[in-house]
Short mmCIF file of C-alpha atoms and ligand atoms in Angstrom, two decimals:
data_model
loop_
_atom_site.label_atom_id
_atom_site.label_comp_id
_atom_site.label_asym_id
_atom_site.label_seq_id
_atom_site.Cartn_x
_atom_site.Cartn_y
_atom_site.Cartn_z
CA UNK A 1 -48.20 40.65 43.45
CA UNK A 2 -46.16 43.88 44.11
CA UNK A 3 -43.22 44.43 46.05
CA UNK A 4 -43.83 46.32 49.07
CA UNK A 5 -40.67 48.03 50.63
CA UNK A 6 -39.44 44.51 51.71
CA UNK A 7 -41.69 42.16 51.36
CA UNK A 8 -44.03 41.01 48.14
CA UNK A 9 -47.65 41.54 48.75
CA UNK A 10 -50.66 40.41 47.11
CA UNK A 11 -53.78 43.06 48.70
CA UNK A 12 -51.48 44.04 51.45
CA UNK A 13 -51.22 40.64 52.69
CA UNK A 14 -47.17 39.33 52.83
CA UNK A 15 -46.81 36.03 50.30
CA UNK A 16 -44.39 34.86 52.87
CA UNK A 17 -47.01 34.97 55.80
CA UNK A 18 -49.35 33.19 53.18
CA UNK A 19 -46.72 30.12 52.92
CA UNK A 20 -45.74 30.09 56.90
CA UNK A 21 -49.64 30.02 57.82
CA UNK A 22 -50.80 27.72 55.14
CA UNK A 23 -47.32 25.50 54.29
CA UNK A 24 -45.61 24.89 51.03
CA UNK A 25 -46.31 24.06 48.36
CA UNK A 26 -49.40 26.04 48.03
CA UNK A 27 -51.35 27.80 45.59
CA UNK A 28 -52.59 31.54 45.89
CA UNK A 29 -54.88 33.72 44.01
CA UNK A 30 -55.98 37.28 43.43
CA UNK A 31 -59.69 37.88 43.32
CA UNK A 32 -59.31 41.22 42.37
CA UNK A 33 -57.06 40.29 39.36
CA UNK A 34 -59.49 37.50 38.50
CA UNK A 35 -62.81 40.58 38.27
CA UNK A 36 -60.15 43.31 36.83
CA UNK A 37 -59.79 40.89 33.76
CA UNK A 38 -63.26 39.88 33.80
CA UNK A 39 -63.96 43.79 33.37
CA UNK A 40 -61.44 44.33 30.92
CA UNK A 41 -62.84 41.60 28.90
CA UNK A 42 -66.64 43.05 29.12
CA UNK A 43 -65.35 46.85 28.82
CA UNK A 44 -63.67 45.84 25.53
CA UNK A 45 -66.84 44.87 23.83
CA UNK A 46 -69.07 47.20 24.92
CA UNK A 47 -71.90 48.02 22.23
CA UNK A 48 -72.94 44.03 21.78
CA UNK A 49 -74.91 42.04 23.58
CA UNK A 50 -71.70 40.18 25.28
CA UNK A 51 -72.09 36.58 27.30
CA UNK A 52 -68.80 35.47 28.89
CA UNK A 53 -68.73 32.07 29.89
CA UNK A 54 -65.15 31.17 32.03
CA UNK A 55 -63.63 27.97 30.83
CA UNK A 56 -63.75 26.57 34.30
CA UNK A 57 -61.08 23.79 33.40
CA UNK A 58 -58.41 26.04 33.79
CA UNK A 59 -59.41 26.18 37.65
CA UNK A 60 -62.19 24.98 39.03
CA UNK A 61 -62.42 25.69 42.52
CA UNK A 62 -65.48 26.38 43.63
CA UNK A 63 -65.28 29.41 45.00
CA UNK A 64 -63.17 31.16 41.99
CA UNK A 65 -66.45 30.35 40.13
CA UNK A 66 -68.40 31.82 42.61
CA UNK A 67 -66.61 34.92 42.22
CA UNK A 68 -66.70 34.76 38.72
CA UNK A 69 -70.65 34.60 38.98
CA UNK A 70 -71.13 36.98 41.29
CA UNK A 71 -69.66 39.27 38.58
CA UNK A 72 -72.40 38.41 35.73
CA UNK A 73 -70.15 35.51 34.09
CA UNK A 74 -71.12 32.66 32.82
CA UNK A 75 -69.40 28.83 32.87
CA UNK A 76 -68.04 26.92 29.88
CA UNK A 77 -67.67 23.08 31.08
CA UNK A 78 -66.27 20.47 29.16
CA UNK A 79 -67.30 17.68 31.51
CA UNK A 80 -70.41 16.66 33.29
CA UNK A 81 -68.53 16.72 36.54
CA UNK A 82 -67.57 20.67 35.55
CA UNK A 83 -71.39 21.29 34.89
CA UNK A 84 -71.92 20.17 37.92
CA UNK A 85 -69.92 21.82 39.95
CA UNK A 86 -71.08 24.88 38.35
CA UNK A 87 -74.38 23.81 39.47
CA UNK A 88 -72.74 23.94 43.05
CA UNK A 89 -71.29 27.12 42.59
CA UNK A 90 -74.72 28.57 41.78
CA UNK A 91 -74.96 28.72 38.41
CA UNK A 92 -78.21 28.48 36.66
CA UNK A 93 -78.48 25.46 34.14
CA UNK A 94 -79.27 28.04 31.33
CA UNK A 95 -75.82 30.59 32.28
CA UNK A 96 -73.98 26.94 31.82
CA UNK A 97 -72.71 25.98 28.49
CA UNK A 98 -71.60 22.11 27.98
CA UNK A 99 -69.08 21.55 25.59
CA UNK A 100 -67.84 18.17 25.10
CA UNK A 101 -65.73 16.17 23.07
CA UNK A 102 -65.56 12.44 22.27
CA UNK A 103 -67.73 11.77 25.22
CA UNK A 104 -70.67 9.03 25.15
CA UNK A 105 -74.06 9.96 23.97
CA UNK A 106 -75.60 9.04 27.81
CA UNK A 107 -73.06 11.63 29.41
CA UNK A 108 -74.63 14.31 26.66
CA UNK A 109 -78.39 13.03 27.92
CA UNK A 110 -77.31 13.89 31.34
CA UNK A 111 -76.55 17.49 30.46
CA UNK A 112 -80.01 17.54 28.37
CA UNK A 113 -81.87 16.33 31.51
CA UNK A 114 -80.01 19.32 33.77
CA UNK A 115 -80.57 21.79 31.17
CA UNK A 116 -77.52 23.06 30.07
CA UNK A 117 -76.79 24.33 26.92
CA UNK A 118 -75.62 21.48 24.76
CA UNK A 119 -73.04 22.71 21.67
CA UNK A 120 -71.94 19.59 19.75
CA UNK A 121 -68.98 18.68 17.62
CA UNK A 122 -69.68 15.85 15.41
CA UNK A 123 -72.34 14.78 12.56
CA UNK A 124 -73.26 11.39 14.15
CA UNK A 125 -73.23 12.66 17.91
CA UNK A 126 -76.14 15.06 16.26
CA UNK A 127 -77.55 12.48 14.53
CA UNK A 128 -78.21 10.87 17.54
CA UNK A 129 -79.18 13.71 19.21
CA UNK A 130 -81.96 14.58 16.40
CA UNK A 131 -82.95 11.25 16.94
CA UNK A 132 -83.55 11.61 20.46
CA UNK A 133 -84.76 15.02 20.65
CA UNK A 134 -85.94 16.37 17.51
CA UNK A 135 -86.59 19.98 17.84
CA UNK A 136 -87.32 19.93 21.47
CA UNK A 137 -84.08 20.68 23.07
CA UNK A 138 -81.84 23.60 20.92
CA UNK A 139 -77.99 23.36 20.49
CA UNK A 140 -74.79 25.12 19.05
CA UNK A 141 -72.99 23.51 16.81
CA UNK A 142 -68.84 23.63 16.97
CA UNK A 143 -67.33 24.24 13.52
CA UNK A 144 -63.98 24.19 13.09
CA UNK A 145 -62.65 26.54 10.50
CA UNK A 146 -59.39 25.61 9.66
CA UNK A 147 -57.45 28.61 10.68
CA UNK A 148 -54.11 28.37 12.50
CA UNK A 149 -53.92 30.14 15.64
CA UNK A 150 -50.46 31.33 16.76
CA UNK A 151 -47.70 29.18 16.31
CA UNK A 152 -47.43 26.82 19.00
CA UNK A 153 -48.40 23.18 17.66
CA UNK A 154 -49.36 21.85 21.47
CA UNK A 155 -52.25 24.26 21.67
CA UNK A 156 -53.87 25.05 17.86
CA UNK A 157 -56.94 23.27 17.40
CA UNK A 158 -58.20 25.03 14.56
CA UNK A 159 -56.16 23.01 12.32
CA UNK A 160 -57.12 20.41 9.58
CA UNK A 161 -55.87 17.30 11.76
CA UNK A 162 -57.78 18.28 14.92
CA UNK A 163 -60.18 16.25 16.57
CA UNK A 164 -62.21 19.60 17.45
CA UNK A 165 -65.35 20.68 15.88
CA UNK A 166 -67.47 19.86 12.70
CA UNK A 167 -65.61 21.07 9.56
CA UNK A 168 -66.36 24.15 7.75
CA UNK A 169 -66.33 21.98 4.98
CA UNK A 170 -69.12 19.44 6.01
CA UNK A 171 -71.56 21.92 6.17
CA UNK A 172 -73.48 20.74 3.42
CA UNK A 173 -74.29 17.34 5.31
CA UNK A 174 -74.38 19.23 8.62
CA UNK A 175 -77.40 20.98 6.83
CA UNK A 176 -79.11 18.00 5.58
CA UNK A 177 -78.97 16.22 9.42
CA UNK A 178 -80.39 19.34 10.80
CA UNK A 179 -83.04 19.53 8.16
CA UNK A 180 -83.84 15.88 8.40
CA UNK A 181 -84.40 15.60 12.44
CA UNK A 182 -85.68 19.30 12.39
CA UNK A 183 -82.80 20.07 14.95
CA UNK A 184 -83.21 23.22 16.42
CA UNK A 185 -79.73 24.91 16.13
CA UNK A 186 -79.84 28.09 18.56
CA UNK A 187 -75.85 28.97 18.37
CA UNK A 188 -72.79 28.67 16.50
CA UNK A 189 -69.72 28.32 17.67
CA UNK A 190 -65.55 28.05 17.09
CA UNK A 191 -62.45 27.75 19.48
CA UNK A 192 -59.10 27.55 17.37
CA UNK A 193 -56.47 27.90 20.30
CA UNK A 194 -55.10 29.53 22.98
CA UNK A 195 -53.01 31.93 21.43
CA UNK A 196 -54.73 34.71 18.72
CA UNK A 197 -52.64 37.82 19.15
CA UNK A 198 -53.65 38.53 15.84
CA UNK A 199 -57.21 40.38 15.79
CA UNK A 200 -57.31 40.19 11.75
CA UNK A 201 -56.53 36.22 12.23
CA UNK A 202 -59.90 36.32 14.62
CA UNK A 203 -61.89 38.25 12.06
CA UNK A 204 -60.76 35.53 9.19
CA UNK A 205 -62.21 33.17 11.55
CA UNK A 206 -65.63 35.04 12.29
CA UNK A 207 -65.93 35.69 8.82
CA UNK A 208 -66.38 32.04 8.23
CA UNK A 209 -68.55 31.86 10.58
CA UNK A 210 -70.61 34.67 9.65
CA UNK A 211 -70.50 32.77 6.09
CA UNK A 212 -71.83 29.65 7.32
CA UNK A 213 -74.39 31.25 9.93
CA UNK A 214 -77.04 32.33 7.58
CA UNK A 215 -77.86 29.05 6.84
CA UNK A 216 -79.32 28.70 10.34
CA UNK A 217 -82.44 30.59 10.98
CA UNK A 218 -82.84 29.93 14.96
CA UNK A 219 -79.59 31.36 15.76
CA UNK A 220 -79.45 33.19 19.27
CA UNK A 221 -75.88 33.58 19.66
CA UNK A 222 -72.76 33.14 17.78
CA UNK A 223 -69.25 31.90 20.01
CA UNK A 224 -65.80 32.79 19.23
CA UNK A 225 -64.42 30.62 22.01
CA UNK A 226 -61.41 31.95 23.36
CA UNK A 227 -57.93 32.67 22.45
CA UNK A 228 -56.59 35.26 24.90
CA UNK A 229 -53.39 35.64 25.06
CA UNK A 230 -51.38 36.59 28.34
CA UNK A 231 -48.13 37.40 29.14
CA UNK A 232 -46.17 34.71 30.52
CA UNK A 233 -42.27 36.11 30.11
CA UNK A 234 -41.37 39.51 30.67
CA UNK A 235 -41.90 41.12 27.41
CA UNK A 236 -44.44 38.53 26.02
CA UNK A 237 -46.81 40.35 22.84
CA UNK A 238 -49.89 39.95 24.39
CA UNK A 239 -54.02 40.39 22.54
CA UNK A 240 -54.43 43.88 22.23
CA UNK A 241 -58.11 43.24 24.14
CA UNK A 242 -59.26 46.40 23.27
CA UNK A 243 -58.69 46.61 19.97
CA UNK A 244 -59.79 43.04 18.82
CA UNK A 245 -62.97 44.54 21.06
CA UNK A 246 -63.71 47.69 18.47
CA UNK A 247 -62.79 45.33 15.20
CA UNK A 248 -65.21 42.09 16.56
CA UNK A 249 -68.30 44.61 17.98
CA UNK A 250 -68.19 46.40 14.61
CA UNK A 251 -68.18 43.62 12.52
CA UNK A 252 -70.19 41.89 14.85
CA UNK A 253 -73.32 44.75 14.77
CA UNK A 254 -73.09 44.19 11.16
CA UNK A 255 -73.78 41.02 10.64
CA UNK A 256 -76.59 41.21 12.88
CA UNK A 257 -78.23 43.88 10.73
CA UNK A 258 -77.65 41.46 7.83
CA UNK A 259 -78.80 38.49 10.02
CA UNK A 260 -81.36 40.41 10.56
CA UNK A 261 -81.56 39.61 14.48
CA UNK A 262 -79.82 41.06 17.45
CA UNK A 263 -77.91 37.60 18.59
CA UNK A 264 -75.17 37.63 21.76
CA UNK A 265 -71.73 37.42 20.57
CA UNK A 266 -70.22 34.81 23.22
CA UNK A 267 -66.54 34.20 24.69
CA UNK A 268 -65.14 31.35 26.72
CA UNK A 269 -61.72 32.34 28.25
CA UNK A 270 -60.11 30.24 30.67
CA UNK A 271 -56.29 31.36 30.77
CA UNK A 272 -56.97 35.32 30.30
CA UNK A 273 -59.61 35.31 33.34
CA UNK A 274 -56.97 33.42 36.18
CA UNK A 275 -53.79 32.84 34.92
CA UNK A 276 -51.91 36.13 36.04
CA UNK A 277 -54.27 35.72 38.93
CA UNK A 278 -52.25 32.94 40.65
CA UNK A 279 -48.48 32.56 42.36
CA UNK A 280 -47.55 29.21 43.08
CA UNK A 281 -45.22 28.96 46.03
CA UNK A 282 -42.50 26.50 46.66
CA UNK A 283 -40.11 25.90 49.08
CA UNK A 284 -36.01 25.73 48.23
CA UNK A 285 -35.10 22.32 49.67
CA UNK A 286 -31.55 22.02 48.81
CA UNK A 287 -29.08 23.87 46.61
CA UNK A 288 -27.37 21.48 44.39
CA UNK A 289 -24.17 22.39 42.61
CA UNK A 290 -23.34 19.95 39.52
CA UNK A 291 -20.45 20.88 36.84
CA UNK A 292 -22.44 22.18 34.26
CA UNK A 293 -25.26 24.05 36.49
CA UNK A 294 -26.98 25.15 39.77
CA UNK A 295 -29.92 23.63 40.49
CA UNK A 296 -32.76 24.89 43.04
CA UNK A 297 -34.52 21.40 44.24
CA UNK A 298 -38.28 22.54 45.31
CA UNK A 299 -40.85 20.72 47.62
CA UNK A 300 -43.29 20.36 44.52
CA UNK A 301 -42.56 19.02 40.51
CA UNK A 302 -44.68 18.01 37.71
CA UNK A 303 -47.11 16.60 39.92
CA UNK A 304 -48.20 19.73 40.94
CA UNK A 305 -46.97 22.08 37.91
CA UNK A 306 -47.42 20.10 34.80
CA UNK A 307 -47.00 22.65 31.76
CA UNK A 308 -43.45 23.15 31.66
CA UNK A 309 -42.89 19.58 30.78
CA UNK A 310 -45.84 18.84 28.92
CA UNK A 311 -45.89 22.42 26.53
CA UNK A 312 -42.55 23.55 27.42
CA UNK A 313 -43.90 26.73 28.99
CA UNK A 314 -42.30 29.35 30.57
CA UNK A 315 -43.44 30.09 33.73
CA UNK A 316 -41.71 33.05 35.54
CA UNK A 317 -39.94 33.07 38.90
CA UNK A 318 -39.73 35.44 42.09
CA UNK A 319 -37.39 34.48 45.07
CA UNK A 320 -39.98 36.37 47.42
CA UNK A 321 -37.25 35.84 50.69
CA UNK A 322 -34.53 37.52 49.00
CA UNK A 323 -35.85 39.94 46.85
CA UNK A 324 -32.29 42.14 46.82
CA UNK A 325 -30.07 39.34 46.75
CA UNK A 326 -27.78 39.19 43.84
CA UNK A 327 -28.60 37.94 40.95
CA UNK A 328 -26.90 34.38 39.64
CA UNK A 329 -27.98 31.85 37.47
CA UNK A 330 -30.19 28.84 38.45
CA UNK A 331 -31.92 25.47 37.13
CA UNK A 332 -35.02 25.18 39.26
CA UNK A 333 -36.12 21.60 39.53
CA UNK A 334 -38.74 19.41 41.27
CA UNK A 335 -38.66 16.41 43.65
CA UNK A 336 -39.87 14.30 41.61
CA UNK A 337 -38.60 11.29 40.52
CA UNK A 338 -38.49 12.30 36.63
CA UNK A 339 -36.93 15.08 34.71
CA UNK A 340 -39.02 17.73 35.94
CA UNK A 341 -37.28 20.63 35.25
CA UNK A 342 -39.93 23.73 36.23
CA UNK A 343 -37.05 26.60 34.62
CA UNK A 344 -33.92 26.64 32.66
CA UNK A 345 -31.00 28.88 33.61
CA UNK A 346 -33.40 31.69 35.40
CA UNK A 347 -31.72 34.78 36.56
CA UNK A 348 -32.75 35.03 40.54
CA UNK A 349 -31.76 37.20 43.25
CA UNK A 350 -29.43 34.22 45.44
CA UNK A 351 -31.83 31.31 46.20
CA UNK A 352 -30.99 29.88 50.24
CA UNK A 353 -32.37 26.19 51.39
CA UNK A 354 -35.13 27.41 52.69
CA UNK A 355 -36.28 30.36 50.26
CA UNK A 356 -39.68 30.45 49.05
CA UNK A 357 -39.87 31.05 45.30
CA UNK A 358 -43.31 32.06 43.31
CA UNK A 359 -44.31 30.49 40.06
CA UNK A 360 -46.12 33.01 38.55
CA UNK A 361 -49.07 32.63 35.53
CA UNK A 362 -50.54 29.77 38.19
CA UNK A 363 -54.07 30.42 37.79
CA UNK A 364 -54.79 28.43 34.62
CA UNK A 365 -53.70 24.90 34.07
CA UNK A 366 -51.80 24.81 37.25
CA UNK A 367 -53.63 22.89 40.32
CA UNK A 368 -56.58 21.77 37.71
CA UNK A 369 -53.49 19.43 35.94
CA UNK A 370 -51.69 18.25 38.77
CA UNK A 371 -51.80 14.81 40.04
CA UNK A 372 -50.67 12.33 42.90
CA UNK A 373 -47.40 11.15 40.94
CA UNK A 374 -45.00 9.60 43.48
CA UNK A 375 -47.89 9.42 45.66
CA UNK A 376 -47.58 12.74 47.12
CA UNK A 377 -50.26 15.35 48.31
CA UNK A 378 -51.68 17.74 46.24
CA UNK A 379 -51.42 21.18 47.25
CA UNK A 380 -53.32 23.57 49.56
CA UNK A 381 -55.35 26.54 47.74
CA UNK A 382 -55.61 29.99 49.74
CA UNK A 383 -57.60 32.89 47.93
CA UNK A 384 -57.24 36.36 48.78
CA UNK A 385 -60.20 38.23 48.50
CA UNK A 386 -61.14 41.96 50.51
CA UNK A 387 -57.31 41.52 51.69
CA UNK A 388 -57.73 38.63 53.72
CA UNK A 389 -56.61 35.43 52.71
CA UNK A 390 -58.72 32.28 52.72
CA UNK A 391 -57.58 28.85 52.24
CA UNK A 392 -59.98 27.57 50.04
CA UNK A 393 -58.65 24.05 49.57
CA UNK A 394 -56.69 21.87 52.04
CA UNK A 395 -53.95 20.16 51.37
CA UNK A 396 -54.41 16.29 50.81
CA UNK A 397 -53.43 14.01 53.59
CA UNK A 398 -52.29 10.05 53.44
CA UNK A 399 -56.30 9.74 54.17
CA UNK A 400 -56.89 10.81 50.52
CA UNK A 401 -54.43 8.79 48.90
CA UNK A 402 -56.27 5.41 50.73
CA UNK A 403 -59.37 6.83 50.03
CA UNK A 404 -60.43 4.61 46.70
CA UNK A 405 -57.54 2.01 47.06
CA UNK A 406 -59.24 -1.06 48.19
CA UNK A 407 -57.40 -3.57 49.81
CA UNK A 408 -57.98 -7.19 49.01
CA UNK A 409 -56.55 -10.35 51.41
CA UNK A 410 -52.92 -11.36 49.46
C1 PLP B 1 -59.90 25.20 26.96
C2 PLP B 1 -61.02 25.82 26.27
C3 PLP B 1 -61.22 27.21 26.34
C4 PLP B 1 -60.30 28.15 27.12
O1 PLP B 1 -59.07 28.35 26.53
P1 PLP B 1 -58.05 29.40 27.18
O2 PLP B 1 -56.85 29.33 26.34
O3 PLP B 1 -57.79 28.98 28.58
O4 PLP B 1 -58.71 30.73 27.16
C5 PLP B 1 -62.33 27.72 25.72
N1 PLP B 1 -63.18 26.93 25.04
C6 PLP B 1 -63.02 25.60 24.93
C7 PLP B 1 -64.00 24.79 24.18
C8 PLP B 1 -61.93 25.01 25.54
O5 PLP B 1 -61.76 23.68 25.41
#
């Protein structure tokens, strides 16, 4: 989104055209951002042989994962649903990668029988799995190596309480299963968190890894999840993608001399692929002056915008109607019927009933968290791609919110 002489543009098409034509609230999206980072990403590690697979839970919309394909990328799913609407999107079973947690042993057979590849996370879900398939179907196995990433509790999951992954330390017995149902283990695998700005943090991680991989003599590939960081506030420190590129490739090329194989060094980013990618834009309802503060009330809330309640995130904000105004100092708040403050004492050029704001960072964990809280519709989705804008998802209607309510004679 840049600011065109007067008006904020995303591809040369006005945000404020976007909102009149489509309605608030209502989500929009760059294409071009989405393949810029996508090419970043694959520019970075040039000199392995690189997989990317998006972690389609930050936004799943059908045709963002179109996109993504059309660009050579890959699909991490977490779900059977997500695998398949990759499957709808286009994907090929075998460019899908499933990885579950705490999920029954039938939804796991369901991604077997679509052939995806399966990566599990715990010694008795394997079990079960060598029971069942022996060495006939391959899989990766998640480890999780204890390291801390970043500092922010909500979103670590590298850590020694975490429900994620088979410990570094079990390996011993994670050895013994594999021997005993002659598993087939074709890729290892580790996601510790959303937030390694630190490349020698990474490395600590892959070293494990590395450590723990030559045990395993079918490997194909080897996946260091994700843990992208982007910029959220002005100013944010954000992964220095090229650099962690150089250190990982290097260190990467080695072990595969040692390994004695060429494997694919694998990546699952959801957040660094679409979340500067999307602008969420709300409408000012009413301005609402209260002793201590000003408050902008917005057609949308929690329902639609869930992480600055749930992680305390920071999302950014853009008055694109006013975009000279002067500055003064606002609470901007939702409809709904909670505390659902979106910011805290935001700086933005003079906010009118009737502005529309944008929520910036909306790509990832925006629309794919939202819900029908206070029974009201979720949001339209409009993707601009080749500077035309597309809505790519309507907005609900009272037909959606009947649609699996079943009424009974009271
Ligand atoms: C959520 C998730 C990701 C993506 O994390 P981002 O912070 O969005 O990059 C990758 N891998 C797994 C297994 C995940 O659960």
């Amino acid at each position: 989104m840049e600011l065109q002489e007067t008006s904020y543009q995303i591809q040369g098409v006005d945000l404020l055209n976007v909102a009149n034509e489509f309605g608030s609230p209502v989500y929009v999206y760059d294409a071009d951002k989405i393949v810029k980072q996508y090419k970043k990403l694959c520019n970075a590690f040039e000199g392995v042989d690189l997989k990317i697979k998006y972690a389609c839970k930050a936004l799943t919309n059908i045709n963002i994962l179109k996109l993504l394909r059309q660009q050579g990328c890959g699909l991490d799913t977490v779900s059977i649903q997500e695998v398949l609407l990759g499957l709808e999107a286009g994907f090929e079973p075998s460019e899908i990668l499933y990885t579950p947690n705490c999920v029954s042993f039938e939804e796991i057979q369901k991604a077997v029988d679509v052939g995806v590849q399966i990566n599990i996370d715990n010694i008795s879900i394997l079990e079960q799995f060598g029971n069942e398939y022996g060495s006939t179907v391959p899989v990766c196995i998640r480890l999780n190596p204890h390291i801390m990433a970043g500092g922010h509790s909500h979103i670590s999951v590298g850590h020694i309480d975490s429900k994620f992954g088979v410990s570094i330390h079990q390996v011993p017995h994670l050895l013994r299963v594999v021997k005993t149902y002659d598993i087939k283990v074709n890729g290892l695998h580790m996601h510790t968190g959303s937030d390694i700005l630190d490349a020698e943090v990474f490395l600590i991680g892959a070293e494990l890894l590395f450590n723990v991989a030559k045990e395993f003599k079918d490997l194909e590939f080897m996946d260091f999840g994700s843990g992208f960081k982007v910029g959220y506030r002005p100013g944010d420190v954000t992964t220095d993608i090229e650099s962690l590129g150089k250190k990982i490739t290097t260190r990467f090329n080695a072990f595969c001399k040692e390994y004695g194989k060429e494997l694919e060094l694998w990546f699952e980013p959801g957040k660094f692929l679409v979340s500067e990618s999307g602008f969420f834009l709300v409408r000012s309802n009413v301005i609402k002056q209260t002793t201590s503060t000003v408050f902008v009330g917005v057609d949308s809330g929690q329902n639609h915008l869930l992480r600055p309640k749930l992680y305390d995130a920071y999302h950014e904000i853009t008055n694109l109607s006013n975009p000279f105004g002067t500055k003064r100092v606002y609470s901007v708040v939702g409809y709904i019927c909670e505390a659902d403050t979106l910011a805290y004492d935001r700086q933005l050029n003079e906010v009118r009933e009737g502005d529309i704001l944008a929520i910036h960072n909306a790509g990832a964990y925006a629309i794919s968290m939202s819900s029908n809280y206070n029974s009201r519709f979720r949001p339209a989705e409009v993707l601009i791609y080749k500077g035309k804008a597309h809505l790519i998802r309507q907005r609900e209607t009272f037909e959606d919110l009947m649609k699996t309510q079943v009424s009974v004679e009271i």
